[in-house]
Each structure stands twice: as structure tokens, then as C-alpha cells.
XYZ file of C-alpha atoms in Angstrom:
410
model
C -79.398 25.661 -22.213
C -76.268 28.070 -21.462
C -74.589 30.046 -23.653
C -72.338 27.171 -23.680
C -73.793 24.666 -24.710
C -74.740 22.704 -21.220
C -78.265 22.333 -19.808
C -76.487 23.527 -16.424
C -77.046 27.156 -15.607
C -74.226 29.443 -16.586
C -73.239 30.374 -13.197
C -73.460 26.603 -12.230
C -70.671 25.535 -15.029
C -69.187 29.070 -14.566
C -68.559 27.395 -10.630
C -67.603 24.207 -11.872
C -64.954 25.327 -14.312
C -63.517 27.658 -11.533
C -62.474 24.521 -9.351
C -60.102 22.797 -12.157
C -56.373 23.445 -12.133
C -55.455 25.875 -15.166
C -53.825 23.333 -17.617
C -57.696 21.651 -18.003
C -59.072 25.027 -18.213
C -56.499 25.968 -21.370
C -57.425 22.049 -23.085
C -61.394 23.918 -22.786
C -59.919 26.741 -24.622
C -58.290 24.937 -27.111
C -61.406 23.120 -27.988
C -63.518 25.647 -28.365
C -62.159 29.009 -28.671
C -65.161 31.165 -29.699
C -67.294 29.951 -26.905
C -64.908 29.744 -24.060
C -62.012 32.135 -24.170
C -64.645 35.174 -23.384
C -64.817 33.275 -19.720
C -61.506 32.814 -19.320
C -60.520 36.221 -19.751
C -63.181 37.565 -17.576
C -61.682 39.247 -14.813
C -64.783 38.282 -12.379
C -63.635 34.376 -13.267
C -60.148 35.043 -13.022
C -60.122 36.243 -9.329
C -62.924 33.735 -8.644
C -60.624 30.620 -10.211
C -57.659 31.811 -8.418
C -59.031 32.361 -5.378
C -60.287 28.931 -5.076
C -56.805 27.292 -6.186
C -55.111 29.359 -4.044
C -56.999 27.926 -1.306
C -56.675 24.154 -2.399
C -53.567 23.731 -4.519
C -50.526 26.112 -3.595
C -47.808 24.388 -5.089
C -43.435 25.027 -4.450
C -41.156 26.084 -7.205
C -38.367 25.173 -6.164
C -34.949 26.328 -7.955
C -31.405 24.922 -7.723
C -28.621 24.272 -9.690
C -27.608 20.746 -11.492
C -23.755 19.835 -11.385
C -24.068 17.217 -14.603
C -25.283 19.161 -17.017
C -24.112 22.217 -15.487
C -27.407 24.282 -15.167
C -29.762 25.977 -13.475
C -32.960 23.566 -12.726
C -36.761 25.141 -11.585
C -39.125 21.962 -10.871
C -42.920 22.830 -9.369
C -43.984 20.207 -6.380
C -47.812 20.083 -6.357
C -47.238 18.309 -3.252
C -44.105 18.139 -1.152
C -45.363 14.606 0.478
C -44.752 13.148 -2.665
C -42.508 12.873 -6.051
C -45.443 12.629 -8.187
C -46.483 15.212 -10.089
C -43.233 17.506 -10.387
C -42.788 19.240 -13.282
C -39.361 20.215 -14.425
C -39.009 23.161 -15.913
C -35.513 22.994 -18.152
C -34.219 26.293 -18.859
C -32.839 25.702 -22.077
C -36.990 24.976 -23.553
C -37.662 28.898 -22.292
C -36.987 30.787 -25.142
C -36.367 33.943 -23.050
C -33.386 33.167 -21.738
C -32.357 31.224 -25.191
C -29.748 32.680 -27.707
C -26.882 34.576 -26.603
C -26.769 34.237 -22.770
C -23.140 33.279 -21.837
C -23.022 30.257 -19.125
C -22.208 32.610 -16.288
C -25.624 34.533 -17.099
C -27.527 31.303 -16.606
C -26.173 30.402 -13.720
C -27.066 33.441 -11.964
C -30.784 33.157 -12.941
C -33.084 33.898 -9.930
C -36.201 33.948 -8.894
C -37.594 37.301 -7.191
C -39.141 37.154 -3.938
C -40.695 34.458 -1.801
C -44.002 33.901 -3.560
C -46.342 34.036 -7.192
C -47.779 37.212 -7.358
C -51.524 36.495 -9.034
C -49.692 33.353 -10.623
C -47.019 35.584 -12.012
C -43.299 34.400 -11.234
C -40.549 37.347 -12.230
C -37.397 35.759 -13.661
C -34.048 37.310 -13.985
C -30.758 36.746 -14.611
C -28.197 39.658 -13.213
C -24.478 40.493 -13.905
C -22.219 39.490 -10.977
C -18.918 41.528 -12.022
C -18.045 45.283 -11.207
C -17.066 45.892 -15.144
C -19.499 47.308 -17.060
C -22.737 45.476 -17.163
C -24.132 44.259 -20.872
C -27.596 45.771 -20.239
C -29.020 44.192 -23.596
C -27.643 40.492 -22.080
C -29.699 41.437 -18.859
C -33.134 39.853 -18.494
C -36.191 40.117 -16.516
C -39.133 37.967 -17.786
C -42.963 38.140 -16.277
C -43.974 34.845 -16.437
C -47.199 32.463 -15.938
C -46.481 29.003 -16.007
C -49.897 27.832 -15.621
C -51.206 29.284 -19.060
C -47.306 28.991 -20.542
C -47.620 33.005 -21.074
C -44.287 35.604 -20.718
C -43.456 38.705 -21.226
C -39.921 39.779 -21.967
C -39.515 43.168 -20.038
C -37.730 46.234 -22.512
C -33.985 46.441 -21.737
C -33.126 49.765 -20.506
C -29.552 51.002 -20.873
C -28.113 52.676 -17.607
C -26.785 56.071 -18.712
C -23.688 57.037 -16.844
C -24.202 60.389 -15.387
C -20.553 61.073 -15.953
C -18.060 60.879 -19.056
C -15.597 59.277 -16.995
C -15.038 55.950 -18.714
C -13.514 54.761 -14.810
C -17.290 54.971 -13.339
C -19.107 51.859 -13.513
C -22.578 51.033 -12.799
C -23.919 48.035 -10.579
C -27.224 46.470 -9.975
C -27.724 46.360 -6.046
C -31.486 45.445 -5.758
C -34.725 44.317 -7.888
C -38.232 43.787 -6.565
C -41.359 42.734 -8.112
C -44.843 43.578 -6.918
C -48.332 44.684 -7.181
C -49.722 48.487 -6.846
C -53.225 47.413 -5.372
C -54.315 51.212 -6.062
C -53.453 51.429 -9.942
C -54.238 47.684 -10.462
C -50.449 46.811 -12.113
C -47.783 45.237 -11.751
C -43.920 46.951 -11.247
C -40.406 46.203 -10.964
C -38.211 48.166 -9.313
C -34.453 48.165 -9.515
C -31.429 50.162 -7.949
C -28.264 50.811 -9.735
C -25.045 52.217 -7.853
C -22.241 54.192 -9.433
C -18.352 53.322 -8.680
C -15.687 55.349 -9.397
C -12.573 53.441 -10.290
C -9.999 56.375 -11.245
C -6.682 55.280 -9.985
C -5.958 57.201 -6.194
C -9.096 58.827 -6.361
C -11.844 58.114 -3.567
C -15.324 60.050 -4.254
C -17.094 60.812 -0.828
C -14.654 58.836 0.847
C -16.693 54.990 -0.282
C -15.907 55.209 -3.925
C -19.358 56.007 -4.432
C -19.914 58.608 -7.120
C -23.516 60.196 -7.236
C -26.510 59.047 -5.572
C -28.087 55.976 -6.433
C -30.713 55.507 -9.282
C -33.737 53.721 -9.253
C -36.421 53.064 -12.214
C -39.780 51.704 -11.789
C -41.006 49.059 -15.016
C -44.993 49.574 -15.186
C -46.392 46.326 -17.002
C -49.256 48.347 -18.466
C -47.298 50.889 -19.955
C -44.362 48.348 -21.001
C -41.626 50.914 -20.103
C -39.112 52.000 -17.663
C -39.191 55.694 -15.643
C -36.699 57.199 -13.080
C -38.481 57.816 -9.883
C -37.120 60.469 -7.215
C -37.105 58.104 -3.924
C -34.847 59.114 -1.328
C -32.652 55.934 -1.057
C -30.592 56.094 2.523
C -29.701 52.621 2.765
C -27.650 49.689 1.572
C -29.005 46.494 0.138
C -27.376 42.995 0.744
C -28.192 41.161 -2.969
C -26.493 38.535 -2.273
C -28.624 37.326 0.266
C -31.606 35.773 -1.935
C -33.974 33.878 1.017
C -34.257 37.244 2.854
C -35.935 38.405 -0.186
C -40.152 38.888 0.433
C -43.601 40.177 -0.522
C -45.311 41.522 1.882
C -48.635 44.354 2.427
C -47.860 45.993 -0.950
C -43.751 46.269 -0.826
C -40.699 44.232 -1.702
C -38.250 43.726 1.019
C -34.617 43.028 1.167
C -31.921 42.276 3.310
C -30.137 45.392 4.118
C -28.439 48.103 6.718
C -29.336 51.697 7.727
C -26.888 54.398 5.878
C -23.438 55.064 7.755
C -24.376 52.388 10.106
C -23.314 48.626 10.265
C -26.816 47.698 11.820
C -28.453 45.292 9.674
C -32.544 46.022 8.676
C -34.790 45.381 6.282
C -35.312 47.714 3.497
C -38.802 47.550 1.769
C -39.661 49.637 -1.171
C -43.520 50.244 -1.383
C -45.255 49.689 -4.647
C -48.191 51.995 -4.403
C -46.759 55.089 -3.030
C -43.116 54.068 -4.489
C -41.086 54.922 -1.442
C -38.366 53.347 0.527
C -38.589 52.699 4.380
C -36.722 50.661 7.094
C -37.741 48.206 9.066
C -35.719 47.974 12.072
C -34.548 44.789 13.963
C -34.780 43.261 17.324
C -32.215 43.789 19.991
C -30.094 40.392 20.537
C -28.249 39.825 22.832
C -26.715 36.725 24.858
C -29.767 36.350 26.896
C -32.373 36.081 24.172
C -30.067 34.172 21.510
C -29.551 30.334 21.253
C -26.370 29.759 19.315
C -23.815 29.023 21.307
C -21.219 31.229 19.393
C -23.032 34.894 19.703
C -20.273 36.286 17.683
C -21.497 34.011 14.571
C -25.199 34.818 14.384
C -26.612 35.460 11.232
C -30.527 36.417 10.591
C -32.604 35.623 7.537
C -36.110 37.214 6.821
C -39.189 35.187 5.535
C -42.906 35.885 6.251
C -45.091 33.844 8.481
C -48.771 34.024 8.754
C -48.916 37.032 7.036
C -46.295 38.644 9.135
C -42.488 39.280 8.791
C -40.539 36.724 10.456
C -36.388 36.289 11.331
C -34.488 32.880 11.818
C -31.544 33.820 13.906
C -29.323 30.530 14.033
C -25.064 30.403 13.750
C -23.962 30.492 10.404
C -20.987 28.496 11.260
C -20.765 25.416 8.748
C -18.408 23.869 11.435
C -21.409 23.341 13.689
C -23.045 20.374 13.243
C -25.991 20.765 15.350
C -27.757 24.146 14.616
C -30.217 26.344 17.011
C -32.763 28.555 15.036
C -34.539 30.972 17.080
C -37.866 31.950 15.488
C -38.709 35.944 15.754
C -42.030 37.185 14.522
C -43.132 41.565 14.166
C -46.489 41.168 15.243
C -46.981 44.687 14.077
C -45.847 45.517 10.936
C -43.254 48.080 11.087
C -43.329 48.264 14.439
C -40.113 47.431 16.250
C -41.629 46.973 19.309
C -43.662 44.164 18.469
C -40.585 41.549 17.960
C -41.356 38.645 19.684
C -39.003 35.474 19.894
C -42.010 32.870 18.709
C -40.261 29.737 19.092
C -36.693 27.903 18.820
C -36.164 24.852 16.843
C -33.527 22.424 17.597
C -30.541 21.394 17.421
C -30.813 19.676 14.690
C -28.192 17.939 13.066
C -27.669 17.510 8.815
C -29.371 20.954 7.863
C -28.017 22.042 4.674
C -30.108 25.124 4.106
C -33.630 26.822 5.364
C -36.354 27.452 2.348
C -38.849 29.187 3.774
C -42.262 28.621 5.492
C -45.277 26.745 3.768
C -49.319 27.403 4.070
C -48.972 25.177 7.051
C -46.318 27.360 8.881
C -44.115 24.664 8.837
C -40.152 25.049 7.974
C -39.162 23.823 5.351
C -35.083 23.007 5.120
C -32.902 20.813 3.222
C -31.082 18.369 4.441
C -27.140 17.638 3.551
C -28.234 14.166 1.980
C -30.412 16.562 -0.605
C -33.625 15.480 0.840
C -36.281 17.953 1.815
C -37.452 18.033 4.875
C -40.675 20.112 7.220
C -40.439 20.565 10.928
C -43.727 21.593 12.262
C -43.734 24.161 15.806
C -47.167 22.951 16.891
C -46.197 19.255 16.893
C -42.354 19.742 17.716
C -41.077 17.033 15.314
C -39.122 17.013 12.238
C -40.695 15.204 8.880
C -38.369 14.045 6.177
C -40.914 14.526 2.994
C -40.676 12.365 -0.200
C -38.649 14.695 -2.221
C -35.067 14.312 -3.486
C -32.089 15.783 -5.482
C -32.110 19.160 -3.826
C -28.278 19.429 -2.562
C -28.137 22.623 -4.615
C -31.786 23.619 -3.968
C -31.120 27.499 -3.526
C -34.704 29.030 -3.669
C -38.317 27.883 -2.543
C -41.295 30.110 -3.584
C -45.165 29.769 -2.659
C -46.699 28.906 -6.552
C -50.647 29.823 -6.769
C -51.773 29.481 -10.104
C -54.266 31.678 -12.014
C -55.306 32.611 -15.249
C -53.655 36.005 -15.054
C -51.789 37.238 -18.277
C -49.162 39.271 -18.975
C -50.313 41.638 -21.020
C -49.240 41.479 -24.476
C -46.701 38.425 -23.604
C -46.064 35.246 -25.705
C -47.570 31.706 -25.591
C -44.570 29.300 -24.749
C -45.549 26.506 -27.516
C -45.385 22.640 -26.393
């Protein structure tokens, strides 16, 4: 007999229990603490259980906002064929984000990035005004909603490098990723100082000093300043060109001094900034019919950074997106227009790719719908109620924790 407590071999049951989702493997806990939580927190069982449910069950968390009750909404879709089995995920039962958030804070909670990293969603919510930010009103939460586990990261005042009370401070850019090398997990964020003195213009932008940016190491549970050469600007507002990709976070962006738009990718590991230049459009390798009105959003497909070019017009009713894929990473060269979908009429807003490489987008009605390149054909999927549907992220669940986080309580 195991050690516990079946006649099956160990690494028999140790197989078995690898292929259940994560809420049956926490009932096992529950049952029998002293026998089973040694598995469970066995690293060896931990890759082994994800790795299998990341092959069989990758599951959307999808995020928008609800007009009745005035809130921000994040439901996971086990499967987007179907309503069954969503889970809604109320804000107001997370206890991190509880107390004394003001209504404007909740409303710009977001999700960071594209995808789970390890099962691990980061959570913030971010101040949208030039004043003075309320750093100790400013979250960012670790989070593993398969074991109900989070971890509430330490706030960390910005200190003004000046004693002029006109400067103020603004967060331009998080990311949240995993340093392969040091086996951890960081956020990054960039913070820009303004200078609003009355006739007074510093380096001719308003800019006063160069920007900072701090690194949050999970194992150490603290904040440093890091000495990255930053010669870029980040777009924040634009939340679906947000990705994880070969070790780095990646925004939306432009090159320094220039108004040519790129994607900026901060590498976790090595904790540098780079650019990743665009393709060259033109009128002969663009769709939209308006070339003055193009607008390009970054995702990843198959494992490789992808741009939907389409006109950003909401006047046009039927919309043209041209699909480009960097074959290479990095390389600007290997840009290649991949396909074009459409026209298509009703499109409300793109999501993002699935396992399947197929496109998912939102429909004006709220309904979400897939359109597939290898079949050509458009597939209206049996989910509803996403008019306000802002973000879509890949979900794998593990068995990861955050170290040292709290048990969210039924």
C-alpha cells in the first residue's frame, strides 16, 4: 500500500491526481491534510499537474465592466462554446481591493498582460489623474484563483526627487513576469515626473528628471530602483497591446523624440528595456480603406508577436483587419502580413487569440464571437453580456502559491 493509503503505487495515484482540475485537488487537501498537502506542495507535482491542465483545460478570464451595479466584473469561461461553467468573480468578495478604495479606483482595475503566468493573474488598480497619486490607495495583488491564494504586494511611496510641491509623479507602465534564471516572479513599474510651475517648461516637454523604474521581487517581498536606460514612451492606455512573451513584458509604445509607434518590452531576467520595431505600411500592403485612420494592436500568436492593423474609425461599419506576424523575434525583417480578415460587419472590439489561433472579438450585440483563418468563417460562440468586455486573458491553472499570501475563505 502507498504512503497514502491506496493499494495503487505512489507514482500511479501521484499520475492520477495530476489530471484533476485544482478545486478537487484542494477538497483532497482538506480531507486529509497530514497525508496530502506534502504532494501538493511538491514542486515535481506542481509542474507535472500544470503541465497537464495547461494542455487540456486553458480557460478565458474575461474582464469588463457592469453598468447596473456600476462595477467592474472578472468571470472565467472553462469553455467559450458554452455558458456553463462560468464563474463570476465579484469584486466586492476580494478582500484586497475591499475597504477604502473610492469608486473611481475600482473602475480602473486591470488585469496585466495577455495571459496566467504559472496560474498567477496580477491585479491592479492605477490612478488615472495627473495630481498627486495616493500611493497607499494603489494596489497590485498576485493572485491564484485556482487554490483562492493572494498576495497583497508592499505599497511603495514614490519619493519626489525635488522639493518643488508643482512636480507630480505619474504611473506610465507596469508589467508582470517570470525571471526563468532566478526562478521568481517581478513587477516592474515606470513612474514619470511633471513639472507644473506656472510658465515654466523643463527640457522643453514638461518633463523634469529622467524616469524611474522599481522592480517588486516576490521572494524578497520588496521593491528596488533599478538603473535601466529608459529611451522610450509607453502608451498605458492601450490595455490589449499589453503581452508576455520569451521572458519580457511588452507594451504599446514609440521610440524617444520620434512619433513612430513600437513596442517596448522590458526583459525580466537581465532587467533591461529594448524596442521592437514595426513593419513599414503603406497603401499597398494595408486594407482599410482610410490609410490615414489605421491603428495597430499587438497580441501574440503561436508563440510569436503578432499586429492587427484595421481602421479605428467607429463610423465604419464594415472593418478590414490585416493580420502581421515577426517570425523572428526582434527581428524587423521578419514581418510578414499572415492573413486579412474581413469585412466584417457588428465588431465591437478584438480580445485576443485563443490555443486554437482563432480571433476572438466581440460583437456590438455583446455576444462573443471566434473567426478561425484556416476555415475562413466566423463562429458566434454561446457566450453573452460582454458589451463592456474590455480584457481577455489565457487562464492555466496550477497549484502555484504566492509565497506567504492569504487563503481567500468561501
Amino acid at each position: 500500500m502507498g504512503s497514502s493509503g491506496s493499494d495503487l503505487p505512489q507514482d500511479v495515484v501521484e499520475d492520477i491526481l495530476s489530471r484533476l482540475p485544482a478545486k478537487s485537488i484542494m477538497r483532497f487537501r482538506c480531507v486529509n491534510k497530514s497525508i496530502w498537502s506534502t504532494l501538493f506542495q511538491n514542486p515535481t507535482f506542481i509542474a507535472k499537474h500544470h503541465s497537464f491542465q495547461s494542455q487540456n483545460n486553458p480557460t478565458f478570464v474575461i474582464k469588463r465592466r457592469d453598468d447596473i451595479i456600476q462595477k467592474a466584473l472578472i468571470s472565467l469561461h472553462p469553455n467559450l462554446d458554452s455558458d456553463s461553467g462560468v464563474e463570476l468573480l465579484n469584486l466586492d468578495d476580494m478582500p484586497f481591493f475591499k475597504g477604502d478604495m473610492k469608486e473611481e479606483e475600482e473602475e480602473r482595475l486591470d488585469i496585466l498582460g495577455d495571459r496566467s503566468i504559472n496560474g498567477i493573474i496580477c491585479l491592479y488598480n492605477y490612478p488615472w489623474r495627473y495630481q498627486q497619486p495616493c500611493d497607499h490607495h494603489f494596489r497590485i495583488v498576485l493572485w491564484n484563483p485556482a487554490i483562492r491564494e493572494f498576495k497583497l504586494l508592499p505599497t511603495n511611496p514614490v519619493h519626489c526627487p525635488s522639493p518643488n510641491p508643482h512636480v507630480r509623479h505619474e504611473f506610465i507602465g507596469f508589467g508582470f513576469g517570470y525571471d526563468h534564471k532566478s526562478n521568481d516572479y517581478k513587477v516592474v513599474r515606470i513612474v514619470i515626473f511633471w513639472d507644473f510651475t506656472p510658465y515654466l517648461d523643463w527640457n522643453g516637454n514638461g518633463y523634469y528628471c529622467p524616469p524611474l523604474v522599481e522592480v517588486y521581487t516576490l521572494s524578497t517581498d520588496s521593491w528596488r530602483q533599478i538603473d535601466a536606460v529608459f529611451n522610450a514612451s509607453i502608451n498605458y492606455n492601450v490595455r490589449n497591446s499589453q503581452f508576455y512573451l520569451n521572458g519580457a513584458y511588452h507594451w504599446h509604445g514609440s521610440i524617444a523624440g520620434k512619433h513612430s509607434n513600437a513596442i517596448v518590452s522590458f526583459d525580466m531576467t537581465e532587467e533591461v528595456f529594448r524596442i521592437i520595431r514595426l513593419p513599414d505600411l503603406d497603401e499597398n500592403n494595408v486594407s482599410a480603406l482610410d490609410k490615414n485612420a489605421i491603428w495597430g494592436e499587438y497580441l501574440v500568436l503561436n508563440n510569436c508577436i503578432a499586429m492587427i492593423v484595421y481602421d479605428i474609425q467607429e463610423t465604419v461599419i464594415e472593418k478590414i483587419f490585416d493580420i502581421w506576424v515577426m517570425r523572428e523575434y526582434g527581428v524587423k525583417e521578419s514581418w510578414t502580413k499572415q492573413f486579412v480578415i474581413g469585412p466584417l460587419s457588428g465588431i465591437q472590439i478584438q480580445l485576443g487569440f485563443t490555443m486554437n489561433d482563432e480571433l476572438l472579438m466581440v460583437a456590438r450585440d455583446g455576444q462573443l464571437v471566434s473567426y478561425n483563418s484556416n476555415a475562413q468563417e466566423i463562429k458566434s460562440l454561446q457566450v453573452r453580456g460582454l458589451l463592456n468586455a474590455t480584457q481577455a486573458i489565457v487562464y492555466k491553472e496550477s497549484l502555484v502559491s504566492v509565497m506567504g499570501g492569504n487563503v481567500i475563505e468561501n
